[in-house]
Amino acid sequence: MTQNTRLNSPIEIIIAYVEGTLSSSEFINELYHNPDLEKLLSEPIHIAPYIDQIGTLYLYLLSLDLNHAGGILDATHTLSLYLTKKGISFNQSKTTNSNFDIYLKIQPKWLQIPESCFQKLLAEIPGKTGKELEWALKQKIKEHFHFLKKPPRWLQDTFWPIENDKPLIFIDQLSISPLFHDETQLYIFYNEENNSFITIKQSI
C-alpha cells in the first residue's frame, strides 16, 4: 500500500486493489481477516453467472489463487464489475492487465510463477518494455529455476517449491504408480541452502 495509506472502509480496500495501490498480499490479508469486507462481499448481488454458481462474491474470491497473475486478473476484473454495478467510480489499473499479458507470454508450461516472484523478476530488469522485456524475463527464469536434465512434467497444477525467495533445484521425477491405484509421480527438489531434499507427489 503506497505511503502507508490507511483504508477505513471495505469499499476503499476494493478500490485500492482494483486501482493497483493495494498489493495482492495486503488484499489477501484483508480478505481473510477483515469481517466488514467479508460481510460486504457476502451480500447478494448479481454480477456474473460464474459467481452465482459459487454463491457469493466473497466465496468466489476465496476460490482464486491471488498469489498468481491469473488469479489477480480474475479478481480485479470481477471487483471492477462489482464497483460498476454499485455505481462507484474508480480508475482500473492498466499495469495489472499489462503484466498478465507478459506473464502469459514468458511463462513455460512447466512453471507457474508466483506473483511475488514475478514482481521480483520484473524489478531486476527495470526500464525494459515489449519484446526486450519478454526476452529478459525468459532469461531470468532460466537463471532462477534450475533443473538437472529436464523440467518437471506435472500431472496436476504446476508447483515449483520456493524457500526464502529462492526456487529449489529440480532433480528428477519417478513413477510410483505400482504403489497406488492410479498414475502417480514423485517430484524431487534440492535445497542448496540447507543441503536437503523435498518431494512432491501428484496423482491422476
PDB file of C-alpha atoms in Angstrom:
ATOM      1  CA  MET A   1       0.000   0.000   0.000  1.00  0.00           C
ATOM      2  CA  THR A   2       1.557   3.286  -1.004  1.00  0.00           C
ATOM      3  CA  GLN A   3       2.668   5.738   1.703  1.00  0.00           C
ATOM      4  CA  ASN A   4       1.095   3.547   4.419  1.00  0.00           C
ATOM      5  CA  THR A   5      -2.370   4.838   3.494  1.00  0.00           C
ATOM      6  CA  ARG A   6      -4.955   3.636   5.975  1.00  0.00           C
ATOM      7  CA  LEU A   7      -8.091   2.289   4.346  1.00  0.00           C
ATOM      8  CA  ASN A   8     -11.105   2.784   6.580  1.00  0.00           C
ATOM      9  CA  SER A   9     -13.865   1.028   4.658  1.00  0.00           C
ATOM     10  CA  PRO A  10     -14.304  -2.181   2.630  1.00  0.00           C
ATOM     11  CA  ILE A  11     -15.131  -0.124  -0.471  1.00  0.00           C
ATOM     12  CA  GLU A  12     -11.840   1.780  -0.123  1.00  0.00           C
ATOM     13  CA  ILE A  13      -9.998  -1.551   0.107  1.00  0.00           C
ATOM     14  CA  ILE A  14     -11.674  -2.841  -3.054  1.00  0.00           C
ATOM     15  CA  ILE A  15     -10.988   0.377  -4.979  1.00  0.00           C
ATOM     16  CA  ALA A  16      -7.325   0.402  -3.889  1.00  0.00           C
ATOM     17  CA  TYR A  17      -6.880  -3.209  -5.029  1.00  0.00           C
ATOM     18  CA  VAL A  18      -8.540  -2.611  -8.395  1.00  0.00           C
ATOM     19  CA  GLU A  19      -6.521   0.576  -8.935  1.00  0.00           C
ATOM     20  CA  GLY A  20      -3.266  -1.181  -8.060  1.00  0.00           C
ATOM     21  CA  THR A  21      -2.351   0.807  -4.927  1.00  0.00           C
ATOM     22  CA  LEU A  22      -3.045  -2.172  -2.650  1.00  0.00           C
ATOM     23  CA  SER A  23      -0.836  -5.223  -3.148  1.00  0.00           C
ATOM     24  CA  SER A  24      -2.234  -8.705  -3.554  1.00  0.00           C
ATOM     25  CA  SER A  25      -0.718  -9.863  -0.261  1.00  0.00           C
ATOM     26  CA  GLU A  26      -2.353  -6.926   1.537  1.00  0.00           C
ATOM     27  CA  PHE A  27      -5.695  -7.660  -0.100  1.00  0.00           C
ATOM     28  CA  ILE A  28      -5.448 -11.342   0.873  1.00  0.00           C
ATOM     29  CA  ASN A  29      -4.858 -10.278   4.476  1.00  0.00           C
ATOM     30  CA  GLU A  30      -7.945  -8.051   4.370  1.00  0.00           C
ATOM     31  CA  LEU A  31      -9.978 -10.780   2.703  1.00  0.00           C
ATOM     32  CA  TYR A  32      -9.240 -13.282   5.457  1.00  0.00           C
ATOM     33  CA  HIS A  33      -9.162 -11.007   8.498  1.00  0.00           C
ATOM     34  CA  ASN A  34     -11.489  -8.076   7.844  1.00  0.00           C
ATOM     35  CA  PRO A  35     -15.049  -9.032   8.884  1.00  0.00           C
ATOM     36  CA  ASP A  36     -16.510  -5.857   7.368  1.00  0.00           C
ATOM     37  CA  LEU A  37     -15.052  -6.751   3.968  1.00  0.00           C
ATOM     38  CA  GLU A  38     -16.349 -10.309   4.258  1.00  0.00           C
ATOM     39  CA  LYS A  39     -19.820  -9.014   5.153  1.00  0.00           C
ATOM     40  CA  LEU A  40     -19.914  -6.608   2.207  1.00  0.00           C
ATOM     41  CA  LEU A  41     -18.723  -9.180  -0.332  1.00  0.00           C
ATOM     42  CA  SER A  42     -21.192 -11.755   1.019  1.00  0.00           C
ATOM     43  CA  GLU A  43     -24.215  -9.556   0.305  1.00  0.00           C
ATOM     44  CA  PRO A  44     -26.471 -10.809  -2.522  1.00  0.00           C
ATOM     45  CA  ILE A  45     -25.648  -9.110  -5.824  1.00  0.00           C
ATOM     46  CA  HIS A  46     -25.768 -10.378  -9.413  1.00  0.00           C
ATOM     47  CA  ILE A  47     -22.507  -9.718 -11.223  1.00  0.00           C
ATOM     48  CA  ALA A  48     -21.898 -12.775 -13.407  1.00  0.00           C
ATOM     49  CA  PRO A  49     -23.227 -16.361 -13.687  1.00  0.00           C
ATOM     50  CA  TYR A  50     -19.915 -17.880 -12.583  1.00  0.00           C
ATOM     51  CA  ILE A  51     -20.273 -16.074  -9.245  1.00  0.00           C
ATOM     52  CA  ASP A  52     -23.913 -17.110  -8.830  1.00  0.00           C
ATOM     53  CA  GLN A  53     -22.820 -20.740  -9.208  1.00  0.00           C
ATOM     54  CA  ILE A  54     -20.414 -20.418  -6.261  1.00  0.00           C
ATOM     55  CA  GLY A  55     -22.795 -18.403  -4.091  1.00  0.00           C
ATOM     56  CA  THR A  56     -21.242 -15.049  -3.192  1.00  0.00           C
ATOM     57  CA  LEU A  57     -18.512 -12.746  -4.440  1.00  0.00           C
ATOM     58  CA  TYR A  58     -16.623 -13.430  -1.203  1.00  0.00           C
ATOM     59  CA  LEU A  59     -16.574 -17.195  -1.791  1.00  0.00           C
ATOM     60  CA  TYR A  60     -15.557 -16.625  -5.420  1.00  0.00           C
ATOM     61  CA  LEU A  61     -12.553 -14.537  -4.361  1.00  0.00           C
ATOM     62  CA  LEU A  62     -11.559 -17.217  -1.846  1.00  0.00           C
ATOM     63  CA  SER A  63     -11.581 -19.771  -4.687  1.00  0.00           C
ATOM     64  CA  LEU A  64      -8.963 -17.815  -6.654  1.00  0.00           C
ATOM     65  CA  ASP A  65      -5.205 -18.122  -6.273  1.00  0.00           C
ATOM     66  CA  LEU A  66      -4.350 -14.495  -5.556  1.00  0.00           C
ATOM     67  CA  ASN A  67      -0.639 -15.272  -5.435  1.00  0.00           C
ATOM     68  CA  HIS A  68      -0.558 -15.705  -9.204  1.00  0.00           C
ATOM     69  CA  ALA A  69      -1.156 -13.229 -12.003  1.00  0.00           C
ATOM     70  CA  GLY A  70      -4.111 -15.155 -13.431  1.00  0.00           C
ATOM     71  CA  GLY A  71      -5.987 -15.131 -10.125  1.00  0.00           C
ATOM     72  CA  ILE A  72      -5.192 -11.460  -9.572  1.00  0.00           C
ATOM     73  CA  LEU A  73      -6.525 -10.532 -13.012  1.00  0.00           C
ATOM     74  CA  ASP A  74      -9.747 -12.519 -12.405  1.00  0.00           C
ATOM     75  CA  ALA A  75     -10.192 -10.885  -9.001  1.00  0.00           C
ATOM     76  CA  THR A  76      -9.572  -7.307 -10.102  1.00  0.00           C
ATOM     77  CA  HIS A  77     -11.743  -7.732 -13.192  1.00  0.00           C
ATOM     78  CA  THR A  78     -14.646  -9.130 -11.155  1.00  0.00           C
ATOM     79  CA  LEU A  79     -14.272  -6.459  -8.475  1.00  0.00           C
ATOM     80  CA  SER A  80     -14.319  -3.779 -11.167  1.00  0.00           C
ATOM     81  CA  LEU A  81     -17.641  -5.238 -12.357  1.00  0.00           C
ATOM     82  CA  TYR A  82     -18.828  -5.110  -8.747  1.00  0.00           C
ATOM     83  CA  LEU A  83     -17.879  -1.433  -8.363  1.00  0.00           C
ATOM     84  CA  THR A  84     -19.531  -0.587 -11.678  1.00  0.00           C
ATOM     85  CA  LYS A  85     -22.696  -2.395 -10.584  1.00  0.00           C
ATOM     86  CA  LYS A  86     -22.651  -0.318  -7.397  1.00  0.00           C
ATOM     87  CA  GLY A  87     -22.175   2.911  -9.358  1.00  0.00           C
ATOM     88  CA  ILE A  88     -18.806   3.593  -7.695  1.00  0.00           C
ATOM     89  CA  SER A  89     -16.164   5.361  -9.801  1.00  0.00           C
ATOM     90  CA  PHE A  90     -12.578   4.075  -9.971  1.00  0.00           C
ATOM     91  CA  ASN A  91      -9.553   4.010 -12.254  1.00  0.00           C
ATOM     92  CA  GLN A  92      -8.747   0.493 -13.499  1.00  0.00           C
ATOM     93  CA  SER A  93      -5.060  -0.341 -13.194  1.00  0.00           C
ATOM     94  CA  LYS A  94      -3.542  -0.853 -16.640  1.00  0.00           C
ATOM     95  CA  THR A  95      -0.422  -2.329 -15.060  1.00  0.00           C
ATOM     96  CA  THR A  96      -2.246  -5.463 -13.890  1.00  0.00           C
ATOM     97  CA  ASN A  97      -3.568  -6.252 -17.383  1.00  0.00           C
ATOM     98  CA  SER A  98      -0.215  -5.471 -18.994  1.00  0.00           C
ATOM     99  CA  ASN A  99       1.664  -7.667 -16.524  1.00  0.00           C
ATOM    100  CA  PHE A 100      -0.779 -10.522 -17.096  1.00  0.00           C
ATOM    101  CA  ASP A 101      -0.213 -10.359 -20.878  1.00  0.00           C
ATOM    102  CA  ILE A 102       3.544 -10.535 -20.318  1.00  0.00           C
ATOM    103  CA  TYR A 103       3.099 -13.292 -17.723  1.00  0.00           C
ATOM    104  CA  LEU A 104       1.265 -15.485 -20.244  1.00  0.00           C
ATOM    105  CA  LYS A 105       3.877 -14.926 -22.946  1.00  0.00           C
ATOM    106  CA  ILE A 106       7.007 -15.682 -20.927  1.00  0.00           C
ATOM    107  CA  GLN A 107       5.852 -18.474 -18.644  1.00  0.00           C
ATOM    108  CA  PRO A 108       6.866 -22.014 -19.706  1.00  0.00           C
ATOM    109  CA  LYS A 109       4.325 -24.843 -19.461  1.00  0.00           C
ATOM    110  CA  TRP A 110       6.200 -26.462 -16.591  1.00  0.00           C
ATOM    111  CA  LEU A 111       6.155 -23.394 -14.364  1.00  0.00           C
ATOM    112  CA  GLN A 112       3.526 -21.185 -12.743  1.00  0.00           C
ATOM    113  CA  ILE A 113       5.415 -18.252 -11.311  1.00  0.00           C
ATOM    114  CA  PRO A 114       4.060 -16.902  -8.003  1.00  0.00           C
ATOM    115  CA  GLU A 115       3.072 -13.246  -8.228  1.00  0.00           C
ATOM    116  CA  SER A 116       5.687 -12.197  -5.657  1.00  0.00           C
ATOM    117  CA  CYS A 117       8.411 -13.958  -7.661  1.00  0.00           C
ATOM    118  CA  PHE A 118       7.148 -12.444 -10.921  1.00  0.00           C
ATOM    119  CA  GLN A 119       7.311  -8.958  -9.411  1.00  0.00           C
ATOM    120  CA  LYS A 120      10.826  -9.679  -8.185  1.00  0.00           C
ATOM    121  CA  LEU A 121      11.924 -10.695 -11.689  1.00  0.00           C
ATOM    122  CA  LEU A 122      10.372  -7.523 -13.112  1.00  0.00           C
ATOM    123  CA  ALA A 123      12.265  -5.433 -10.559  1.00  0.00           C
ATOM    124  CA  GLU A 124      15.562  -6.992 -11.655  1.00  0.00           C
ATOM    125  CA  ILE A 125      15.158  -5.643 -15.202  1.00  0.00           C
ATOM    126  CA  PRO A 126      13.826  -2.081 -14.926  1.00  0.00           C
ATOM    127  CA  GLY A 127      13.325   0.124 -17.967  1.00  0.00           C
ATOM    128  CA  LYS A 128      12.599  -2.674 -20.436  1.00  0.00           C
ATOM    129  CA  THR A 129       9.384  -2.984 -22.429  1.00  0.00           C
ATOM    130  CA  GLY A 130       7.860  -5.054 -25.217  1.00  0.00           C
ATOM    131  CA  LYS A 131       9.903  -7.835 -26.791  1.00  0.00           C
ATOM    132  CA  GLU A 132      13.019  -6.749 -24.921  1.00  0.00           C
ATOM    133  CA  LEU A 133      11.222  -7.223 -21.594  1.00  0.00           C
ATOM    134  CA  GLU A 134       9.837 -10.615 -22.642  1.00  0.00           C
ATOM    135  CA  TRP A 135      13.294 -11.850 -23.661  1.00  0.00           C
ATOM    136  CA  ALA A 136      14.885 -10.554 -20.445  1.00  0.00           C
ATOM    137  CA  LEU A 137      12.214 -12.255 -18.301  1.00  0.00           C
ATOM    138  CA  LYS A 138      12.730 -15.573 -20.095  1.00  0.00           C
ATOM    139  CA  GLN A 139      16.440 -15.314 -19.344  1.00  0.00           C
ATOM    140  CA  LYS A 140      15.690 -14.544 -15.696  1.00  0.00           C
ATOM    141  CA  ILE A 141      13.532 -17.661 -15.472  1.00  0.00           C
ATOM    142  CA  LYS A 142      16.470 -19.729 -16.731  1.00  0.00           C
ATOM    143  CA  GLU A 143      18.722 -18.101 -14.119  1.00  0.00           C
ATOM    144  CA  HIS A 144      16.380 -18.728 -11.184  1.00  0.00           C
ATOM    145  CA  PHE A 145      14.630 -22.029 -11.994  1.00  0.00           C
ATOM    146  CA  HIS A 146      17.196 -24.786 -12.478  1.00  0.00           C
ATOM    147  CA  PHE A 147      16.767 -28.469 -13.343  1.00  0.00           C
ATOM    148  CA  LEU A 148      19.409 -31.158 -13.816  1.00  0.00           C
ATOM    149  CA  LYS A 149      18.204 -32.649 -17.101  1.00  0.00           C
ATOM    150  CA  LYS A 150      14.607 -31.849 -17.947  1.00  0.00           C
ATOM    151  CA  PRO A 151      11.881 -29.711 -16.346  1.00  0.00           C
ATOM    152  CA  PRO A 152       9.106 -31.484 -14.454  1.00  0.00           C
ATOM    153  CA  ARG A 153       6.133 -32.953 -16.330  1.00  0.00           C
ATOM    154  CA  TRP A 154       3.328 -32.198 -13.919  1.00  0.00           C
ATOM    155  CA  LEU A 155       0.276 -34.406 -13.643  1.00  0.00           C
ATOM    156  CA  GLN A 156      -1.697 -31.643 -11.920  1.00  0.00           C
ATOM    157  CA  ASP A 157      -1.104 -27.934 -11.375  1.00  0.00           C
ATOM    158  CA  THR A 158       2.488 -26.796 -11.514  1.00  0.00           C
ATOM    159  CA  PHE A 159       4.081 -26.409  -8.103  1.00  0.00           C
ATOM    160  CA  TRP A 160       7.732 -25.397  -8.044  1.00  0.00           C
ATOM    161  CA  PRO A 161       8.779 -25.034  -4.380  1.00  0.00           C
ATOM    162  CA  ILE A 162      10.408 -21.768  -3.320  1.00  0.00           C
ATOM    163  CA  GLU A 163      12.089 -21.267   0.052  1.00  0.00           C
ATOM    164  CA  ASN A 164      13.455 -17.968   1.335  1.00  0.00           C
ATOM    165  CA  ASP A 165      12.577 -16.397  -2.035  1.00  0.00           C
ATOM    166  CA  LYS A 166      14.846 -18.887  -3.822  1.00  0.00           C
ATOM    167  CA  PRO A 167      13.472 -21.612  -6.138  1.00  0.00           C
ATOM    168  CA  LEU A 168      14.719 -25.104  -5.353  1.00  0.00           C
ATOM    169  CA  ILE A 169      16.549 -27.187  -7.968  1.00  0.00           C
ATOM    170  CA  PHE A 170      14.515 -29.840  -9.748  1.00  0.00           C
ATOM    171  CA  ILE A 171      16.366 -33.166  -9.676  1.00  0.00           C
ATOM    172  CA  ASP A 172      14.051 -35.677 -11.323  1.00  0.00           C
ATOM    173  CA  GLN A 173      10.667 -37.359 -11.166  1.00  0.00           C
ATOM    174  CA  LEU A 174       9.846 -41.000 -10.568  1.00  0.00           C
ATOM    175  CA  SER A 175       6.813 -43.070 -11.383  1.00  0.00           C
ATOM    176  CA  ILE A 176       5.499 -44.728  -8.227  1.00  0.00           C
ATOM    177  CA  SER A 177       2.236 -45.831  -9.813  1.00  0.00           C
ATOM    178  CA  PRO A 178       2.650 -49.513  -8.774  1.00  0.00           C
ATOM    179  CA  LEU A 179       2.220 -48.388  -5.157  1.00  0.00           C
ATOM    180  CA  PHE A 180      -1.132 -46.773  -5.861  1.00  0.00           C
ATOM    181  CA  HIS A 181      -4.320 -47.355  -7.850  1.00  0.00           C
ATOM    182  CA  ASP A 182      -3.671 -44.560 -10.355  1.00  0.00           C
ATOM    183  CA  GLU A 183      -0.832 -42.832 -12.173  1.00  0.00           C
ATOM    184  CA  THR A 184       1.414 -41.236  -9.569  1.00  0.00           C
ATOM    185  CA  GLN A 185       4.637 -39.280  -9.924  1.00  0.00           C
ATOM    186  CA  LEU A 186       7.119 -38.254  -7.241  1.00  0.00           C
ATOM    187  CA  TYR A 187       8.984 -34.981  -7.894  1.00  0.00           C
ATOM    188  CA  ILE A 188      12.335 -34.453  -6.185  1.00  0.00           C
ATOM    189  CA  PHE A 189      13.753 -30.973  -5.439  1.00  0.00           C
ATOM    190  CA  TYR A 190      17.028 -29.964  -3.798  1.00  0.00           C
ATOM    191  CA  ASN A 191      17.619 -27.048  -1.431  1.00  0.00           C
ATOM    192  CA  GLU A 192      21.185 -25.805  -1.726  1.00  0.00           C
ATOM    193  CA  GLU A 193      20.984 -23.601   1.355  1.00  0.00           C
ATOM    194  CA  ASN A 194      20.472 -26.409   3.858  1.00  0.00           C
ATOM    195  CA  ASN A 195      21.535 -29.393   1.743  1.00  0.00           C
ATOM    196  CA  SER A 196      18.121 -31.034   1.935  1.00  0.00           C
ATOM    197  CA  PHE A 197      15.571 -32.591  -0.411  1.00  0.00           C
ATOM    198  CA  ILE A 198      11.815 -32.268  -0.604  1.00  0.00           C
ATOM    199  CA  THR A 199       9.387 -34.398  -2.587  1.00  0.00           C
ATOM    200  CA  ILE A 200       6.004 -33.653  -4.116  1.00  0.00           C
ATOM    201  CA  LYS A 201       3.523 -36.392  -5.008  1.00  0.00           C
ATOM    202  CA  GLN A 202       0.874 -35.961  -7.703  1.00  0.00           C
ATOM    203  CA  SER A 203      -1.717 -38.433  -8.977  1.00  0.00           C
ATOM    204  CA  ILE A 204      -4.388 -38.546 -11.678  1.00  0.00           C
TER     205      ILE A 204
END
